[in-house]
Short mmCIF file of C-alpha atoms and ligand atoms in Angstrom, two decimals:
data_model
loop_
_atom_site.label_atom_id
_atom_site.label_comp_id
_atom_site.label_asym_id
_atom_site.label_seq_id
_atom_site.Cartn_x
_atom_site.Cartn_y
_atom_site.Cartn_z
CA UNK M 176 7.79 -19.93 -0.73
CA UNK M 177 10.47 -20.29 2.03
CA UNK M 178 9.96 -20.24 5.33
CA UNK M 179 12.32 -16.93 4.95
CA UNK M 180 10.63 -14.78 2.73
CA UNK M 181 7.38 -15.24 4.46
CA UNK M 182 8.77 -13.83 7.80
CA UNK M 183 10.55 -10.70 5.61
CA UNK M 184 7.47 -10.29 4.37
CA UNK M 185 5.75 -10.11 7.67
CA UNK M 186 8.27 -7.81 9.36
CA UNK M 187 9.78 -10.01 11.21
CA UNK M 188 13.02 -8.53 12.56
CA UNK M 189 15.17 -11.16 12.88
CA UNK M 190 14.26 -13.08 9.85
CA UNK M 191 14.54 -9.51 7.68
CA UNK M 192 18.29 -9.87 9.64
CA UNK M 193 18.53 -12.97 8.97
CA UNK M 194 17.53 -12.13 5.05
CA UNK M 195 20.44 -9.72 4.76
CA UNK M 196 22.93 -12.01 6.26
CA UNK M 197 22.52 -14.85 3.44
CA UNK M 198 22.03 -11.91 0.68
CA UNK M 199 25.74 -10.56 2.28
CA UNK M 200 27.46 -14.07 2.58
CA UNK M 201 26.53 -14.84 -0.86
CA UNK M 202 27.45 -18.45 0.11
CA UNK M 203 24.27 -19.80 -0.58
CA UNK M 204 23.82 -18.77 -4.00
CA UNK M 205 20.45 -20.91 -4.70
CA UNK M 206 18.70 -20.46 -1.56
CA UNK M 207 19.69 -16.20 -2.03
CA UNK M 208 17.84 -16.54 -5.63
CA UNK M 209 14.83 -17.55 -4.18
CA UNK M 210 14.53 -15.78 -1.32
CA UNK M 211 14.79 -12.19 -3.81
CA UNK M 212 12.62 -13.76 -6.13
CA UNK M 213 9.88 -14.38 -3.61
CA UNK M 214 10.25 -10.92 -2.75
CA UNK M 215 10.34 -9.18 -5.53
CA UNK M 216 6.47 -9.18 -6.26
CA UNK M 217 6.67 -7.10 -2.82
CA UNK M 218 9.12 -4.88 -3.94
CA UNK M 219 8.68 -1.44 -5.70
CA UNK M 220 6.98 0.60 -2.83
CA UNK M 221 9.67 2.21 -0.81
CA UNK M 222 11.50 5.44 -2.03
CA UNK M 223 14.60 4.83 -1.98
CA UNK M 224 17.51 7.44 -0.86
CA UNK M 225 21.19 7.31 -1.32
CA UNK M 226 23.45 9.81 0.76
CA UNK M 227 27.13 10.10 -0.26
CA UNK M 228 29.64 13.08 0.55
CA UNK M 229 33.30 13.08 1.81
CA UNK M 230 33.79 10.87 5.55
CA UNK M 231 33.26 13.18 8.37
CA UNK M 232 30.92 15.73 6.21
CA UNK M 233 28.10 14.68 8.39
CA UNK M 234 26.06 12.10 6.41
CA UNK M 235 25.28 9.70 9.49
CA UNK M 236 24.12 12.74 11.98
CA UNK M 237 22.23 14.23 9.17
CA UNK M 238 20.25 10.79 8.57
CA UNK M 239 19.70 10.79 12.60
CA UNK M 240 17.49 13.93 12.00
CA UNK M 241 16.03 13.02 8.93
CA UNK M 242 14.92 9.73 10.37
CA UNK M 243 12.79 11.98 13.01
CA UNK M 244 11.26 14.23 10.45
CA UNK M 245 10.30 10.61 9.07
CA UNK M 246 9.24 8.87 11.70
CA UNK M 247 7.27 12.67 12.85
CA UNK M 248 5.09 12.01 9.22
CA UNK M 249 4.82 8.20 10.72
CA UNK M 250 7.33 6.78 7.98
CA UNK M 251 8.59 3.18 8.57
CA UNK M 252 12.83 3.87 7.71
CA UNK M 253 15.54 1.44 7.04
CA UNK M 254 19.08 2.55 6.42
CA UNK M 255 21.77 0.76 5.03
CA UNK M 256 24.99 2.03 6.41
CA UNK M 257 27.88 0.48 4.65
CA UNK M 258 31.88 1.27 5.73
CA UNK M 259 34.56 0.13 4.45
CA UNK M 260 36.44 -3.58 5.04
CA UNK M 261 40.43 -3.50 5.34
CA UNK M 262 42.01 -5.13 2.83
CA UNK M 263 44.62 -6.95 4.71
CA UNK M 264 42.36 -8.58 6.90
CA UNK M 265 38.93 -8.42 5.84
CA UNK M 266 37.95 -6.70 9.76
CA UNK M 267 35.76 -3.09 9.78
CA UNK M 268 34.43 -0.88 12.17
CA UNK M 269 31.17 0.06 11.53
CA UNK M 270 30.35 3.06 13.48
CA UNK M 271 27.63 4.98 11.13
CA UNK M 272 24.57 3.37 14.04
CA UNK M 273 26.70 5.47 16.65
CA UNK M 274 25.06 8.47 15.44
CA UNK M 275 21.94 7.12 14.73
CA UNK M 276 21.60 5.19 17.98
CA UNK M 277 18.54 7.28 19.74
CA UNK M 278 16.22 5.15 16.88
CA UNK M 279 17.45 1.61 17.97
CA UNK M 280 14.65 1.14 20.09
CA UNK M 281 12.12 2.63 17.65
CA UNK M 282 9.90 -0.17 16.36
CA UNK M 283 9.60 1.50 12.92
CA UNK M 284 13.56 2.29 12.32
CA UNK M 285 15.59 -0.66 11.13
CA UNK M 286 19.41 0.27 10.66
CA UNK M 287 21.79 -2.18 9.18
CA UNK M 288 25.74 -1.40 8.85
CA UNK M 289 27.13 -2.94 5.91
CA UNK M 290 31.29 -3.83 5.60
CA UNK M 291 31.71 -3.48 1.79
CA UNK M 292 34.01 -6.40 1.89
CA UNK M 293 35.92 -5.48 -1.04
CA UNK M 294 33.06 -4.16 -3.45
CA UNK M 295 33.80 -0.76 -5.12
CA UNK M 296 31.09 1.88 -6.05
CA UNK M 297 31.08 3.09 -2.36
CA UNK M 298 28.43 0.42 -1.43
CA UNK M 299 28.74 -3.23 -0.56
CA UNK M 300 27.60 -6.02 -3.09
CA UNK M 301 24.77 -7.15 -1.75
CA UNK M 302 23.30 -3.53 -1.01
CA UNK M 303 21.00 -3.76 -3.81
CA UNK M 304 19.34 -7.28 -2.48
CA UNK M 305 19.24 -5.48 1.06
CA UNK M 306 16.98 -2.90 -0.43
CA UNK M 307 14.34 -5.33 -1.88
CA UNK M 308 14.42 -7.71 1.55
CA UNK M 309 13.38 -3.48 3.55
CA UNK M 310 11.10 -2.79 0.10
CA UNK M 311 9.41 -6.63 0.90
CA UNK M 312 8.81 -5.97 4.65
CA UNK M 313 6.85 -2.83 4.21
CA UNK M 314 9.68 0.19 4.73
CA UNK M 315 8.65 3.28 2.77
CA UNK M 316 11.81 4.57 3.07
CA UNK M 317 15.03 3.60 2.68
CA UNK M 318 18.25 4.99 2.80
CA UNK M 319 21.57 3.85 1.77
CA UNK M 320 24.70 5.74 3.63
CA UNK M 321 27.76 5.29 1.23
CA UNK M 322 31.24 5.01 2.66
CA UNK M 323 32.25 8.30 1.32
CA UNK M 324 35.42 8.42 -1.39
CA UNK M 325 34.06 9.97 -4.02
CA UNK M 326 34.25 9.50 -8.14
CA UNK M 327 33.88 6.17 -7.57
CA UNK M 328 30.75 6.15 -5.69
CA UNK M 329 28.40 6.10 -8.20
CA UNK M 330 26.75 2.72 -8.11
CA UNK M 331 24.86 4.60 -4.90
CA UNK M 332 23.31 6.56 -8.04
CA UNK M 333 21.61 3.86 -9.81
CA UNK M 334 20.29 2.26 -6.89
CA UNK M 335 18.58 5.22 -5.37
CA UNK M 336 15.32 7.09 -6.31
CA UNK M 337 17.44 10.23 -5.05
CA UNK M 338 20.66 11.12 -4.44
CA UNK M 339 21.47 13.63 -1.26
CA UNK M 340 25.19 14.30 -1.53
CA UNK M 341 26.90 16.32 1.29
CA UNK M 342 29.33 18.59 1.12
CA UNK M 343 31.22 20.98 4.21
CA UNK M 344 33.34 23.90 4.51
CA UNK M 345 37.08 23.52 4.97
CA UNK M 346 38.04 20.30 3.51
CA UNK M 347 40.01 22.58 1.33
CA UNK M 348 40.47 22.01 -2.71
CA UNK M 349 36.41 22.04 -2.59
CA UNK M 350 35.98 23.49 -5.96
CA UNK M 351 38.79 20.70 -7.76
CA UNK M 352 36.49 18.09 -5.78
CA UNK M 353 32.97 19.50 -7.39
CA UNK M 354 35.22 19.55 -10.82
CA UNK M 355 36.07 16.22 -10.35
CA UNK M 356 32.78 14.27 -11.32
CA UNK M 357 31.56 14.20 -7.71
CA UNK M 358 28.97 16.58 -8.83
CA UNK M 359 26.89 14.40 -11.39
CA UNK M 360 26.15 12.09 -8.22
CA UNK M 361 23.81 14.46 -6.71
CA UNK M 362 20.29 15.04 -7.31
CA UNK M 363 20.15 17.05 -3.61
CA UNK M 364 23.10 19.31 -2.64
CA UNK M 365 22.85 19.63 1.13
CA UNK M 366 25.81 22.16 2.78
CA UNK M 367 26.16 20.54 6.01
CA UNK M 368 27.80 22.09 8.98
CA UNK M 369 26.24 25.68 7.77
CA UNK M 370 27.76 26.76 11.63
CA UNK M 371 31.23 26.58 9.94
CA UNK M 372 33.13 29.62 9.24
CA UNK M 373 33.05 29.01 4.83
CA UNK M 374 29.84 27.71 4.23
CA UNK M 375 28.04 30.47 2.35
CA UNK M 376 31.26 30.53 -0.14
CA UNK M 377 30.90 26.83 -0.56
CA UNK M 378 27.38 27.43 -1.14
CA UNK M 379 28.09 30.30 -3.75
CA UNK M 380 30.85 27.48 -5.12
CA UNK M 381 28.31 24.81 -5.81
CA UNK M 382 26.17 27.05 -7.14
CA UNK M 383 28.78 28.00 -10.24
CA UNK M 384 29.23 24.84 -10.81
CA UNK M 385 25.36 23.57 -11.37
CA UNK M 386 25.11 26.94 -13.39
CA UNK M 387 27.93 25.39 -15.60
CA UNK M 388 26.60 21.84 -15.59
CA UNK M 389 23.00 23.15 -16.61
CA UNK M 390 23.96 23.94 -19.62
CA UNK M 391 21.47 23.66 -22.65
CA UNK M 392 20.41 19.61 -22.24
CA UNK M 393 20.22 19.47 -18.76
CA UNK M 394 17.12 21.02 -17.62
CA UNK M 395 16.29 19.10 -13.63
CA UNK M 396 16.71 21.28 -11.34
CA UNK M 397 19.23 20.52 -8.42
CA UNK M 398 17.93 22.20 -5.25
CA UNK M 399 20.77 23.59 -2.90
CA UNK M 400 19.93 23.84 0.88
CA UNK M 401 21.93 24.29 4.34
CA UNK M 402 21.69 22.30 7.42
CA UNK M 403 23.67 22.01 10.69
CA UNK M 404 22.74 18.43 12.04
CA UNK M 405 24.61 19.18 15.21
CA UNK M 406 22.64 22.27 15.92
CA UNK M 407 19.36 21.16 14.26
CA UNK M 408 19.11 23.54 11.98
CA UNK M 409 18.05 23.69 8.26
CA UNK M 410 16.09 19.94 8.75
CA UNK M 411 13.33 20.76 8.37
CA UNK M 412 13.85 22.90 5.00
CA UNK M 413 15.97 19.93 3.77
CA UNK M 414 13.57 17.89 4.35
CA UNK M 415 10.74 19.52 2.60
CA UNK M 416 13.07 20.24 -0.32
CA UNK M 417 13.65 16.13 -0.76
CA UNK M 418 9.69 15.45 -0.53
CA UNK M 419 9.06 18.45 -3.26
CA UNK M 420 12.05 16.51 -5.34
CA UNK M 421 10.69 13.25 -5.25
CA UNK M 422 7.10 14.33 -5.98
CA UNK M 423 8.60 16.31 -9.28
CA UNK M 424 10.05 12.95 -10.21
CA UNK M 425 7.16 11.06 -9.59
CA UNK M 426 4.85 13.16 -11.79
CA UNK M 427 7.54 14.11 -14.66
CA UNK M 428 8.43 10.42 -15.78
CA UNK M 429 12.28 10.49 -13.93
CA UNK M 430 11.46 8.26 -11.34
CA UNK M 431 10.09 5.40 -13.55
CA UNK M 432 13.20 6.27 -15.52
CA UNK M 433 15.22 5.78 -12.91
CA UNK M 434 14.07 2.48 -12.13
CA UNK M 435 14.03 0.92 -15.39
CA UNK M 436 17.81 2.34 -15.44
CA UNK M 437 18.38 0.31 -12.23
CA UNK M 438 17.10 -3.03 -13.40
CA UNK M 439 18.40 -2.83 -16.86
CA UNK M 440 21.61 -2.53 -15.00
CA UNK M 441 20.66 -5.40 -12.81
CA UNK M 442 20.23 -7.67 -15.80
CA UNK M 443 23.30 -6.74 -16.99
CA UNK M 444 24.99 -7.12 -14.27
CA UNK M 445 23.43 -10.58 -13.69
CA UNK M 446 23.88 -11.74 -16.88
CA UNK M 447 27.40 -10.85 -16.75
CA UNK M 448 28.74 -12.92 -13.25
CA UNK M 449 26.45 -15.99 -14.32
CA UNK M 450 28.56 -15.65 -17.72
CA UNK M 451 31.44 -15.18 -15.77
CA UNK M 452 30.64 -17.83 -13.65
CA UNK M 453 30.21 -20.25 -15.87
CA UNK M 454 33.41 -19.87 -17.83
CA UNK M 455 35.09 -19.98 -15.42
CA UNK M 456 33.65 -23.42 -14.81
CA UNK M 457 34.07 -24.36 -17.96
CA UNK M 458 37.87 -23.47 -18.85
CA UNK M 459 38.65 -24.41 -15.82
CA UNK M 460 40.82 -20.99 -15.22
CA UNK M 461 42.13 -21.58 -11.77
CA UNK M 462 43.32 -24.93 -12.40
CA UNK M 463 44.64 -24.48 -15.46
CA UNK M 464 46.47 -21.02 -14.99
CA UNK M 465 49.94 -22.37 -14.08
CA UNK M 466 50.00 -24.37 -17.37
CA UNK M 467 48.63 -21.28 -19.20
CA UNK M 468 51.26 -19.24 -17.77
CA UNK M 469 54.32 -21.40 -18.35
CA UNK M 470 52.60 -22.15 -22.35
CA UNK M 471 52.70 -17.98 -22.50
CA UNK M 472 55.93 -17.82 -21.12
CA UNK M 473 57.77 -20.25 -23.17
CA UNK M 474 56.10 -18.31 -25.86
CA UNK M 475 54.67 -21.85 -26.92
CA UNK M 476 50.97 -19.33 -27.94
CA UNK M 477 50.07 -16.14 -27.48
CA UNK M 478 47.59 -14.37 -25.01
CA UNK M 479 44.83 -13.96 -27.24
CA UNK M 480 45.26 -17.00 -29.33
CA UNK M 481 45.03 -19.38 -26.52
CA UNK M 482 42.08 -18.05 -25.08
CA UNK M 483 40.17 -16.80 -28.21
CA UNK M 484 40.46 -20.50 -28.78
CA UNK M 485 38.86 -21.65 -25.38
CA UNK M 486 36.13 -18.95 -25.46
CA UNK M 487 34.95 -19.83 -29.08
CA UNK M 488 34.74 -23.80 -28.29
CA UNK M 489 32.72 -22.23 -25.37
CA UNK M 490 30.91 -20.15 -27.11
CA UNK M 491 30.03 -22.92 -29.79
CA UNK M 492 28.74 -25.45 -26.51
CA UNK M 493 25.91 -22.94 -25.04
CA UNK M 494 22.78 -22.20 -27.04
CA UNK M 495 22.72 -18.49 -26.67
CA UNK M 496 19.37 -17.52 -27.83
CA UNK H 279 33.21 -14.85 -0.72
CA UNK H 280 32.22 -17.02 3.41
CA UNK H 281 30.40 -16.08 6.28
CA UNK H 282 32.15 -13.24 7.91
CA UNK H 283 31.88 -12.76 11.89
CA UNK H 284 29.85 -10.08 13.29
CA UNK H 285 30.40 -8.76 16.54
CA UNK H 286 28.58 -5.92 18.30
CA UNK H 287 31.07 -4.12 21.06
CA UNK H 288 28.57 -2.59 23.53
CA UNK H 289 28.98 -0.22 26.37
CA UNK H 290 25.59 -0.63 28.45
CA UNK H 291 25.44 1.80 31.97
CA UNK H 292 26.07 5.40 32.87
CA UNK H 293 29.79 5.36 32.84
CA UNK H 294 31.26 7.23 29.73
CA UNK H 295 34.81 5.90 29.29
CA UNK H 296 34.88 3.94 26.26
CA UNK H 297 38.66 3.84 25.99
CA UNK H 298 38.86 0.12 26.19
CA UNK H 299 35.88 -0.66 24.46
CA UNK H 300 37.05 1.40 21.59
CA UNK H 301 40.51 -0.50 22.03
CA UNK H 302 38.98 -4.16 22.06
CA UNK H 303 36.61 -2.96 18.72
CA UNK H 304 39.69 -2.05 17.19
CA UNK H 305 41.93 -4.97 18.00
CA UNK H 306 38.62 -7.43 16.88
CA UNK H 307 38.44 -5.73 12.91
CA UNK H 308 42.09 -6.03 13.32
CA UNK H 309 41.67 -9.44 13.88
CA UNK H 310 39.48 -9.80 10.19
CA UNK H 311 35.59 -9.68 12.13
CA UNK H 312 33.15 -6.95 11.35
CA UNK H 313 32.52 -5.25 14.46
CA UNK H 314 29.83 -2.72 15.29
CA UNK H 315 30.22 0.22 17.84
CA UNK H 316 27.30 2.16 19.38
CA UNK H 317 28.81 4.19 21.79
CA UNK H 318 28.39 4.60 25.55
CA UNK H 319 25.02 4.64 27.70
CA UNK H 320 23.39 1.72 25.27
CA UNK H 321 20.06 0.76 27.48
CA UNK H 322 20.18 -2.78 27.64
CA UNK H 323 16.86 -2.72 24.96
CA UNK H 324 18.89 -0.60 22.68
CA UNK H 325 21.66 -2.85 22.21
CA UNK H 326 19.28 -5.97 22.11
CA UNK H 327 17.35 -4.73 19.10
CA UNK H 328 20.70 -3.61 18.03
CA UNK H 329 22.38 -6.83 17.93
CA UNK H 330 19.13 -8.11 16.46
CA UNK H 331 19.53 -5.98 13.70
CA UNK H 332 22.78 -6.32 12.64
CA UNK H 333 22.51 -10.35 13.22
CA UNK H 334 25.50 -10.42 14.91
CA UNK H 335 27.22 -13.75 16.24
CA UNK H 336 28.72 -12.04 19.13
CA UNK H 337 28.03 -9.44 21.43
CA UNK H 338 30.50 -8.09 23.66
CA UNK H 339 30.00 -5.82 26.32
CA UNK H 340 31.62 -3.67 28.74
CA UNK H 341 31.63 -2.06 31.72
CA UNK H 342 33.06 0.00 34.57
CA UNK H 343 30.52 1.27 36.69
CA UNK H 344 30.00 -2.34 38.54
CA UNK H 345 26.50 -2.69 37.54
CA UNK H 346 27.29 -6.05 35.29
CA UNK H 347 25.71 -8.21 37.76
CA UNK H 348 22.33 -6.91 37.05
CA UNK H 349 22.86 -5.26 33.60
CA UNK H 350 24.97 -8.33 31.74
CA UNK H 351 22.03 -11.23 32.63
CA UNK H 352 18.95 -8.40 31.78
CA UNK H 353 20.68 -8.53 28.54
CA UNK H 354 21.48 -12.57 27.83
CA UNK H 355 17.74 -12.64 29.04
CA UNK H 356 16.39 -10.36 26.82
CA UNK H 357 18.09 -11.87 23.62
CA UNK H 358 16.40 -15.09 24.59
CA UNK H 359 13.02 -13.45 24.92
CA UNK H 360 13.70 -12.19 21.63
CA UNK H 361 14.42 -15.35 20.28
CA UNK H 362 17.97 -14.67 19.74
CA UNK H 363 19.67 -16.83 22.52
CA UNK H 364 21.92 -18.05 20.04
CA UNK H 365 23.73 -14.63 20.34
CA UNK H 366 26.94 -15.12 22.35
CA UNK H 367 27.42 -12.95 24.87
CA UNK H 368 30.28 -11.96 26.82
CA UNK H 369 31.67 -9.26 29.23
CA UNK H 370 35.13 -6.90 30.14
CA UNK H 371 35.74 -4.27 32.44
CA UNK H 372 36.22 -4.04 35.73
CA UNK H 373 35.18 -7.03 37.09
CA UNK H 374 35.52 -8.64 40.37
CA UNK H 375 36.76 -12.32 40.27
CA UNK H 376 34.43 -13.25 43.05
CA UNK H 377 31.17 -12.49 40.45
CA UNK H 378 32.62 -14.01 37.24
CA UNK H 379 30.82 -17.83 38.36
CA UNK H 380 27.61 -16.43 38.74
CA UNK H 381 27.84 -13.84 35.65
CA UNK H 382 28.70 -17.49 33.67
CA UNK H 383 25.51 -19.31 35.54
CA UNK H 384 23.62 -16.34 33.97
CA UNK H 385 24.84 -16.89 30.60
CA UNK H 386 27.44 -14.83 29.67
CA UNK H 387 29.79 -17.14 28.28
CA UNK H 388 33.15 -15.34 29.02
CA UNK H 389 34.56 -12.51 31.08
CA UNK H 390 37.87 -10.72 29.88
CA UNK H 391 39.33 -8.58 33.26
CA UNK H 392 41.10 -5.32 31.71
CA UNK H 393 44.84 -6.98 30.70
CA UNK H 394 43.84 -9.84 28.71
CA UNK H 395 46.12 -10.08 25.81
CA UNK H 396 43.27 -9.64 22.54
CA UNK H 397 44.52 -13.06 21.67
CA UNK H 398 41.90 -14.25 24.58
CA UNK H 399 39.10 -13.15 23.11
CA UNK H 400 39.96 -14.00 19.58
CA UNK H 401 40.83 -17.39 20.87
CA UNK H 402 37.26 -17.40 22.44
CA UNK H 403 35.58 -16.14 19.19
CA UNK H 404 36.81 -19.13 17.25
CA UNK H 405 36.18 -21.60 19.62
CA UNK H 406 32.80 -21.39 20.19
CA UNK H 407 32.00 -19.81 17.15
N1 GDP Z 180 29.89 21.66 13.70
C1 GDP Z 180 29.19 20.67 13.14
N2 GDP Z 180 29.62 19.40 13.27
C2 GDP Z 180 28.90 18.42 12.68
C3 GDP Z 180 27.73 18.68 11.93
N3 GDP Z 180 27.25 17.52 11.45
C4 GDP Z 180 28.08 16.55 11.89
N4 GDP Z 180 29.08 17.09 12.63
C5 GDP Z 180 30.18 16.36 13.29
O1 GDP Z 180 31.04 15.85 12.28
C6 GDP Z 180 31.59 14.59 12.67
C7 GDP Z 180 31.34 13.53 11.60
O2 GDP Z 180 29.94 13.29 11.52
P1 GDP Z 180 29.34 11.97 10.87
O3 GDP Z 180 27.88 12.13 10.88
O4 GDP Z 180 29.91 10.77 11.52
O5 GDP Z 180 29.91 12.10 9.38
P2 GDP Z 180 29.92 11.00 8.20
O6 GDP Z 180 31.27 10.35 8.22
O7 GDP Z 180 29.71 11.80 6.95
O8 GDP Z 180 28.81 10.05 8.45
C8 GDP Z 180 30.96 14.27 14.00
O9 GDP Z 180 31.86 14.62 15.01
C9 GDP Z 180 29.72 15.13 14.04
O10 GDP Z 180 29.34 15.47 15.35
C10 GDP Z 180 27.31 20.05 11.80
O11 GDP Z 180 26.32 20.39 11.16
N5 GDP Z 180 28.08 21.00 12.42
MG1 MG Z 181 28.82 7.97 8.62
#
């Protein structure tokens, strides 16, 4: 085993830093393999939590208190904050650890802020590695803080145990917003800023909408609760709510569920860059796309019979059994 | 996909105006790097585990109180207790010209004065990088 995985293993802080880095660069693709597959008999004890919910609605102070109910029950936490990069230049702020900043001297607390550098699904890439490195060094809890946009956050769904999504008063349109898919995210709905003027309608919203949702196939439950993390109120209540949750999981089947979800979709998507990856070694693409292009152009072929052609000669090489 | 540059922009002491701290954060992601913010008052533990953490390649820190001259070497120190010497650590603020030599002795291996165009400190970044 590498020198690596033996200090993740351990606890070591820097190396578990360390760890993350060369799962995030994703330069050193061989050396990455190894390390997560010297981990992964170590992986599978931490629960693992996903909060999503509009920017601003509160997720990052709202993890700052759950991380002391946490660390009150002696839990070992890791979070995974992950903002977005820009674009144009690649740069990011990452300013979730501002809020959380009380627990950086806290032995047992281990926050990481994550640039998505240019991965959709409201995560970054290599989120998913980053959990097994905090499962491998003995966290039993982590929690993954999305960058908060919405429909197109649900890859924080299939790598979590359970989903908190938060929602606030006054960001207007709330009801279009539940309509709009956000919903099916959540396993938790947590009404955040309860101090705001518009948070028992919001409440009384959401509700009407689960009521719709739980029609006659979907029979979980999806708890509702209130919290103001500013005023440190309704923590405690949220927190018991999320320990009942993940205990009804546990002992009705949806947890194991859940995970065998996440790794089929691990395989597949595995399967699919090394396949990717490999074609593209094999045609050649970014060398040969300016030919390709001017062939197309000149209407010399068509799309699909030049590279139906390619793919099948491909697909004849590899012994795909 | 290449090994992006993390830097963490820390505010250690008791003064609270993080105006130009915010300012040089901003002009770094600007500039393509990753940078991390924590906010003002950072104990000089805090932002060492901090910068641990987050394996940064750079930390930057400032400060306008005037208590660099103990607070910036307690922190170069305690990265190389840690183990993490290899952090690079440098300074802005409000800082007299007469204490940048010895702040340098100590380790810190730049000081930006406020006014220094952000090209500077990017120019720094990539040098020693
Ligand atoms: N009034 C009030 N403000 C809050 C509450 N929770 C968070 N905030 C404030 O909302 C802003 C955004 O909070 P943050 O945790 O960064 O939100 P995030 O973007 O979802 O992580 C900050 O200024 C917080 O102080 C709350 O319960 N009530
Ligand atoms: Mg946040």
């Amino acid at each position: 085993m590498q020198e690596l995985a033996r200090r993740v293993i351990k606890g070591d802080i820097r190396g578990i830093a360390k760890a993350i880095s060369l799962v995030e660069d994703g330069v050193e693709t061989v050396k990455k393999e190894a390390l997560i597959d010297s981990l992964y008999p170590h992986c599978g004890h931490a629960i693992i939590w996903g909060i999503t919910g509009p920017p601003g609605a509160g997720k990052s102070s709202l993890l700052d208190r759950l991380i002391e109910q946490l660390r009150q029950d002696k839990q070992k936490v890791a979070v995974i904050a992950v903002d977005p990069s820009s674009p144009f230049t690649g740069g990011a702020i990452l300013g979730d650890r501002l809020r959380m900043q009380k627990h950086a001297v806290d032995d047992a607390v281990f926050i990481r802020s994550m640039a998505s550098r240019g991965h959709l699904g409201g995560v970054a890439g290599a989120t998913g590695d980053a959990i097994k490195i905090f499962d491998a060094a003995g966290y039993d809890h982590i929690i993954i803080e999305t960058i908060g946009v919405g429909q197109t956050e649900i890859e924080v769904m299939e790598l979590s145990d359970i989903v908190l999504l938060v929602l606030v008063p006054g960001l207007g349109d709330e009801i279009q917003a539940l309509k709009a898919g956000v919903m099916e995210i959540g396993d938790i709905f947590i009404i955040n800023k309860k101090d705001h003027d518009g948070a028992d309608r919001l409440r009384t919203e959401v509700e009407y909408v689960l009521s719709l949702k739980n029609g006659a196939e979907n029979t979980t439950e999806h708890p509702i609760t209130m919290t103001s993390a500013t005023l440190n109120e309704g923590i405690a209540e949220a927190y018991s709510i999320i320990q009942s949750y993940y205990t009804t999981i546990l002992k009705n089947g949806n947890l194991a569920k859940k995970r065998k979800n996440r790794i089929e979709n691990e395989l597949k998507h595995i399967a699919l860059s090394k396949i990717k990856e490999s074609v593209d070694k094999f045609l050649n693409i970014d060398d040969r796309l300016d030919s390709w292009v001017e062939d197309v152009f000149q209407k010399k072929v068509s799309p699909y019979k030049l590279l139906n052609k390619k793919i099948n000669k491909f697909l004849q090489e590899i012994d795909w059994k | 996909m290449n090994k992006n540059i993390r830097i963490l922009i820390a505010k250690p002491g008791l003064d609270g105006h993080d105006r130009g701290a915010k300012y040089v954060a901003r002009a770094l992601k600007d500039a393509g790097y990753e940078v991390i913010y924590t906010g003002i008052r950072q104990t000089p533990e805090a932002i060492v585990k901090t910068a641990i953490q987050e394996d940064v390649d750079f930390v930057g820190l400032s400060l306008l109180s005037g208590a660099h001259n103990e607070l910036f070497p307690r922190i170069v120190n305690l990265l190389r207790e840690k183990g993490a010497g290899d952090i690079i650590v440098f300074g802005g603020g409000v800082i007299p010209e007469s204490d940048i030599p010895s702040l340098k002795e100590k380790g810190i291996r730049a000081i930006f004065t406020p006014g220094t165009p952000i090209k500077d400190i990017t120019d720094f970044i990539e040098t020693v990088k």
